[in-house]
Amino acid sequence: MIRILVILLGCYIAWRLIRGLLRKKARTEAMPEGPRGRIDDVMVKDPQCGTYVARRDGIVEKTPEGELVFCSRECREKYLAGQKRSEG
Ligand SMILES: [Zn+2]
């Protein structure tokens, strides 16, 4: 009686392992080409006026300190003017 139980248990474990392997394989094979919702839509704070702007919608300015995103050209110009003033 116990032997049957052990065999059944062994079968069950083997089945689970095989299923797990198959699932893993299927998951890696069925990789989507690109995510549906693009993740590059990051919200960044405009350092001039404090508004949060989507990175791709805003005006990106590369500075030595890093990338800044502005909601409008006006903000960018104001900010850069302010930076220059503080430098000189
Ligand atoms: Zn702004």
Tab-separated table of N, CA and C and ligand atoms in Angstrom:
chain	number	residue	atom	x	y	z
A	1	MET	N	0.836	-1.213	0.000
A	1	MET	CA	0.000	0.000	0.000
A	1	MET	C	0.869	1.261	0.000
A	2	ILE	N	1.883	1.263	0.884
A	2	ILE	CA	2.755	2.431	0.969
A	2	ILE	C	3.520	2.610	-0.343
A	3	ARG	N	3.893	1.492	-0.974
A	3	ARG	CA	4.631	1.566	-2.248
A	3	ARG	C	3.825	2.327	-3.305
A	4	ILE	N	2.542	2.032	-3.350
A	4	ILE	CA	1.695	2.721	-4.338
A	4	ILE	C	1.687	4.227	-4.068
A	5	LEU	N	1.584	4.553	-2.798
A	5	LEU	CA	1.573	5.973	-2.442
A	5	LEU	C	2.883	6.639	-2.867
A	6	VAL	N	3.991	5.935	-2.609
A	6	VAL	CA	5.299	6.501	-2.952
A	6	VAL	C	5.394	6.692	-4.459
A	7	ILE	N	4.923	5.702	-5.203
A	7	ILE	CA	4.973	5.798	-6.669
A	7	ILE	C	4.105	6.965	-7.144
A	8	LEU	N	2.930	7.062	-6.567
A	8	LEU	CA	2.036	8.160	-6.951
A	8	LEU	C	2.686	9.514	-6.646
A	9	LEU	N	3.289	9.588	-5.474
A	9	LEU	CA	3.943	10.831	-5.076
A	9	LEU	C	5.081	11.164	-6.047
A	10	GLY	N	5.851	10.126	-6.388
A	10	GLY	CA	6.945	10.326	-7.338
A	10	GLY	C	6.426	10.823	-8.668
A	11	CYS	N	5.361	10.219	-9.129
A	11	CYS	CA	4.754	10.635	-10.398
A	11	CYS	C	4.301	12.092	-10.312
A	12	TYR	N	3.690	12.418	-9.185
A	12	TYR	CA	3.165	13.768	-9.011
A	12	TYR	C	4.299	14.792	-9.061
A	13	ILE	N	5.388	14.470	-8.332
A	13	ILE	CA	6.525	15.405	-8.300
A	13	ILE	C	7.125	15.543	-9.701
A	14	ALA	N	7.297	14.395	-10.383
A	14	ALA	CA	7.864	14.426	-11.736
A	14	ALA	C	6.973	15.259	-12.654
A	15	TRP	N	5.689	15.063	-12.550
A	15	TRP	CA	4.726	15.800	-13.376
A	15	TRP	C	4.821	17.304	-13.138
A	16	ARG	N	4.939	17.638	-11.855
A	16	ARG	CA	5.036	19.057	-11.527
A	16	ARG	C	6.329	19.661	-12.097
A	17	LEU	N	7.421	18.891	-11.981
A	17	LEU	CA	8.703	19.383	-12.501
A	17	LEU	C	8.612	19.596	-14.007
A	18	ILE	N	8.035	18.604	-14.689
A	18	ILE	CA	7.933	18.700	-16.152
A	18	ILE	C	7.062	19.897	-16.536
A	19	ARG	N	5.970	20.037	-15.816
A	19	ARG	CA	5.083	21.172	-16.117
A	19	ARG	C	5.806	22.505	-15.910
A	20	GLY	N	6.555	22.562	-14.816
A	20	GLY	CA	7.309	23.788	-14.527
A	20	GLY	C	8.297	24.095	-15.636
A	21	LEU	N	8.998	23.060	-16.094
A	21	LEU	CA	9.983	23.262	-17.166
A	21	LEU	C	9.295	23.724	-18.444
A	22	LEU	N	8.193	23.082	-18.750
A	22	LEU	CA	7.470	23.439	-19.975
A	22	LEU	C	6.994	24.885	-19.901
A	23	ARG	N	6.501	25.255	-18.737
A	23	ARG	CA	6.001	26.620	-18.582
A	23	ARG	C	7.119	27.636	-18.755
A	24	LYS	N	8.257	27.349	-18.117
A	24	LYS	CA	9.398	28.257	-18.220
A	24	LYS	C	9.799	28.449	-19.678
A	25	LYS	N	9.878	27.304	-20.380
A	25	LYS	CA	10.277	27.335	-21.782
A	25	LYS	C	9.295	28.183	-22.589
A	26	ALA	N	8.001	27.930	-22.349
A	26	ALA	CA	6.973	28.654	-23.092
A	26	ALA	C	7.090	30.147	-22.805
A	27	ARG	N	7.391	30.469	-21.580
A	27	ARG	CA	7.460	31.878	-21.210
A	27	ARG	C	8.595	32.578	-21.956
A	28	THR	N	9.754	31.919	-22.031
A	28	THR	CA	10.886	32.562	-22.699
A	28	THR	C	10.672	32.614	-24.204
A	29	GLU	N	9.969	31.604	-24.731
A	29	GLU	CA	9.748	31.584	-26.178
A	29	GLU	C	8.707	32.624	-26.590
A	30	ALA	N	7.724	32.804	-25.711
A	30	ALA	CA	6.625	33.708	-26.055
A	30	ALA	C	6.912	35.128	-25.597
A	31	MET	N	8.144	35.547	-25.718
A	31	MET	CA	8.475	36.913	-25.337
A	31	MET	C	7.885	37.890	-26.348
A	32	PRO	N	7.144	38.848	-25.880
A	32	PRO	CA	6.582	39.826	-26.815
A	32	PRO	C	7.677	40.708	-27.404
A	33	GLU	N	7.460	41.126	-28.625
A	33	GLU	CA	8.486	41.917	-29.302
A	33	GLU	C	8.700	43.262	-28.623
A	34	GLY	N	7.621	43.843	-28.192
A	34	GLY	CA	7.727	45.114	-27.481
A	34	GLY	C	6.556	45.271	-26.546
A	35	PRO	N	6.788	45.876	-25.421
A	35	PRO	CA	5.674	46.061	-24.492
A	35	PRO	C	4.614	46.987	-25.082
A	36	ARG	N	3.381	46.689	-24.757
A	36	ARG	CA	2.263	47.460	-25.322
A	36	ARG	C	2.353	48.920	-24.909
A	37	GLY	N	2.325	49.126	-23.598
A	37	GLY	CA	2.449	50.490	-23.100
A	37	GLY	C	3.908	50.835	-22.986
A	38	ARG	N	4.330	51.853	-23.653
A	38	ARG	CA	5.747	52.213	-23.616
A	38	ARG	C	6.099	52.745	-22.238
A	39	ILE	N	7.264	52.310	-21.778
A	39	ILE	CA	7.661	52.676	-20.418
A	39	ILE	C	8.535	53.924	-20.428
A	40	ASP	N	8.807	54.455	-21.636
A	40	ASP	CA	9.685	55.628	-21.668
A	40	ASP	C	8.931	56.913	-21.322
A	41	ASP	N	7.663	56.761	-20.946
A	41	ASP	CA	6.864	57.931	-20.610
A	41	ASP	C	7.056	58.260	-19.128
A	42	VAL	N	8.241	58.703	-18.786
A	42	VAL	CA	8.561	58.978	-17.393
A	42	VAL	C	8.195	60.424	-17.071
A	43	MET	N	7.653	60.615	-15.893
A	43	MET	CA	7.331	61.963	-15.472
A	43	MET	C	8.550	62.579	-14.785
A	44	VAL	N	8.938	63.743	-15.272
A	44	VAL	CA	10.107	64.435	-14.730
A	44	VAL	C	9.683	65.831	-14.301
A	45	LYS	N	10.305	66.306	-13.250
A	45	LYS	CA	9.947	67.627	-12.739
A	45	LYS	C	10.706	68.705	-13.492
A	46	ASP	N	9.951	69.678	-13.927
A	46	ASP	CA	10.537	70.855	-14.563
A	46	ASP	C	11.206	71.673	-13.457
A	47	PRO	N	12.534	71.861	-13.515
A	47	PRO	CA	13.221	72.555	-12.415
A	47	PRO	C	12.897	74.041	-12.351
A	48	GLN	N	12.341	74.569	-13.420
A	48	GLN	CA	12.030	75.995	-13.447
A	48	GLN	C	10.699	76.286	-12.750
A	49	CYS	N	9.641	75.627	-13.183
A	49	CYS	CA	8.321	75.954	-12.642
A	49	CYS	C	7.772	74.850	-11.738
A	50	GLY	N	8.430	73.701	-11.707
A	50	GLY	CA	8.019	72.643	-10.797
A	50	GLY	C	6.921	71.752	-11.322
A	51	THR	N	6.550	71.908	-12.584
A	51	THR	CA	5.508	71.072	-13.172
A	51	THR	C	6.097	69.722	-13.564
A	52	TYR	N	5.275	68.685	-13.443
A	52	TYR	CA	5.733	67.374	-13.888
A	52	TYR	C	5.383	67.182	-15.359
A	53	VAL	N	6.393	66.838	-16.138
A	53	VAL	CA	6.226	66.702	-17.584
A	53	VAL	C	6.623	65.299	-17.995
A	54	ALA	N	5.908	64.738	-18.967
A	54	ALA	CA	6.333	63.464	-19.551
A	54	ALA	C	7.615	63.729	-20.324
A	55	ARG	N	8.591	62.862	-20.108
A	55	ARG	CA	9.929	63.110	-20.657
A	55	ARG	C	9.882	63.334	-22.171
A	56	ARG	N	9.077	62.526	-22.861
A	56	ARG	CA	9.078	62.646	-24.323
A	56	ARG	C	8.269	63.843	-24.814
A	57	ASP	N	7.422	64.387	-23.931
A	57	ASP	CA	6.648	65.563	-24.320
A	57	ASP	C	7.388	66.853	-23.988
A	58	GLY	N	8.304	66.755	-23.062
A	58	GLY	CA	8.992	67.955	-22.608
A	58	GLY	C	10.200	68.280	-23.458
A	59	ILE	N	10.859	69.366	-23.080
A	59	ILE	CA	12.075	69.783	-23.768
A	59	ILE	C	13.256	69.303	-22.933
A	60	VAL	N	14.040	68.428	-23.533
A	60	VAL	CA	15.148	67.819	-22.802
A	60	VAL	C	16.406	68.628	-23.034
A	61	GLU	N	17.028	69.003	-21.937
A	61	GLU	CA	18.261	69.785	-22.001
A	61	GLU	C	19.347	68.994	-21.297
A	62	LYS	N	20.424	68.746	-22.019
A	62	LYS	CA	21.521	67.995	-21.405
A	62	LYS	C	22.511	68.959	-20.786
A	63	THR	N	22.701	68.833	-19.499
A	63	THR	CA	23.622	69.687	-18.772
A	63	THR	C	24.726	68.811	-18.185
A	64	PRO	N	25.840	69.450	-17.778
A	64	PRO	CA	26.919	68.651	-17.172
A	64	PRO	C	26.445	67.876	-15.950
A	65	GLU	N	25.449	68.374	-15.266
A	65	GLU	CA	24.961	67.713	-14.047
A	65	GLU	C	24.006	66.583	-14.370
A	66	GLY	N	23.451	66.601	-15.589
A	66	GLY	CA	22.493	65.559	-15.939
A	66	GLY	C	21.457	66.095	-16.898
A	67	GLU	N	20.438	65.281	-17.106
A	67	GLU	CA	19.410	65.651	-18.061
A	67	GLU	C	18.290	66.387	-17.347
A	68	LEU	N	17.878	67.490	-17.928
A	68	LEU	CA	16.767	68.245	-17.359
A	68	LEU	C	15.632	68.270	-18.369
A	69	VAL	N	14.409	68.209	-17.870
A	69	VAL	CA	13.254	68.246	-18.760
A	69	VAL	C	12.387	69.424	-18.366
A	70	PHE	N	12.066	70.228	-19.369
A	70	PHE	CA	11.245	71.414	-19.143
A	70	PHE	C	9.906	71.269	-19.839
A	71	CYS	N	8.896	71.951	-19.300
A	71	CYS	CA	7.562	71.850	-19.877
A	71	CYS	C	7.476	72.700	-21.137
A	72	SER	N	8.284	73.742	-21.228
A	72	SER	CA	8.212	74.627	-22.394
A	72	SER	C	9.578	75.257	-22.642
A	73	ARG	N	9.702	75.848	-23.820
A	73	ARG	CA	10.961	76.516	-24.162
A	73	ARG	C	11.218	77.692	-23.230
A	74	GLU	N	10.134	78.358	-22.868
A	74	GLU	CA	10.259	79.504	-21.975
A	74	GLU	C	10.964	79.109	-20.688
A	75	CYS	N	10.481	78.006	-20.106
A	75	CYS	CA	11.056	77.540	-18.847
A	75	CYS	C	12.525	77.201	-19.032
A	76	ARG	N	12.824	76.560	-20.141
A	76	ARG	CA	14.203	76.159	-20.400
A	76	ARG	C	15.109	77.391	-20.469
A	77	GLU	N	14.638	78.386	-21.227
A	77	GLU	CA	15.447	79.581	-21.391
A	77	GLU	C	15.619	80.321	-20.067
A	78	LYS	N	14.512	80.406	-19.329
A	78	LYS	CA	14.580	81.077	-18.025
A	78	LYS	C	15.573	80.376	-17.122
A	79	TYR	N	15.461	79.058	-17.108
A	79	TYR	CA	16.331	78.287	-16.218
A	79	TYR	C	17.795	78.458	-16.614
A	80	LEU	N	18.057	78.354	-17.922
A	80	LEU	CA	19.445	78.472	-18.388
A	80	LEU	C	19.979	79.872	-18.111
A	81	ALA	N	19.141	80.878	-18.281
A	81	ALA	CA	19.550	82.253	-17.989
A	81	ALA	C	19.910	82.374	-16.520
A	82	GLY	N	19.096	81.773	-15.695
A	82	GLY	CA	19.371	81.806	-14.242
A	82	GLY	C	20.661	81.101	-13.906
A	83	GLN	N	20.904	79.977	-14.572
A	83	GLN	CA	22.133	79.225	-14.316
A	83	GLN	C	23.359	80.064	-14.664
A	84	LYS	N	23.257	80.729	-15.842
A	84	LYS	CA	24.383	81.529	-16.313
A	84	LYS	C	24.674	82.664	-15.333
A	85	ARG	N	23.593	83.251	-14.849
A	85	ARG	CA	23.751	84.361	-13.931
A	85	ARG	C	24.497	83.906	-12.659
A	86	SER	N	24.080	82.750	-12.173
A	86	SER	CA	24.702	82.272	-10.928
A	86	SER	C	26.154	81.857	-11.145
A	87	GLU	N	26.448	81.457	-12.395
A	87	GLU	CA	27.830	81.045	-12.683
A	87	GLU	C	28.759	82.263	-12.694
A	88	GLY	N	28.273	83.305	-13.417
A	88	GLY	CA	29.154	84.456	-13.598
A	88	GLY	C	29.021	85.421	-12.480
B	1	ZN	ZN	7.862	74.821	-16.798
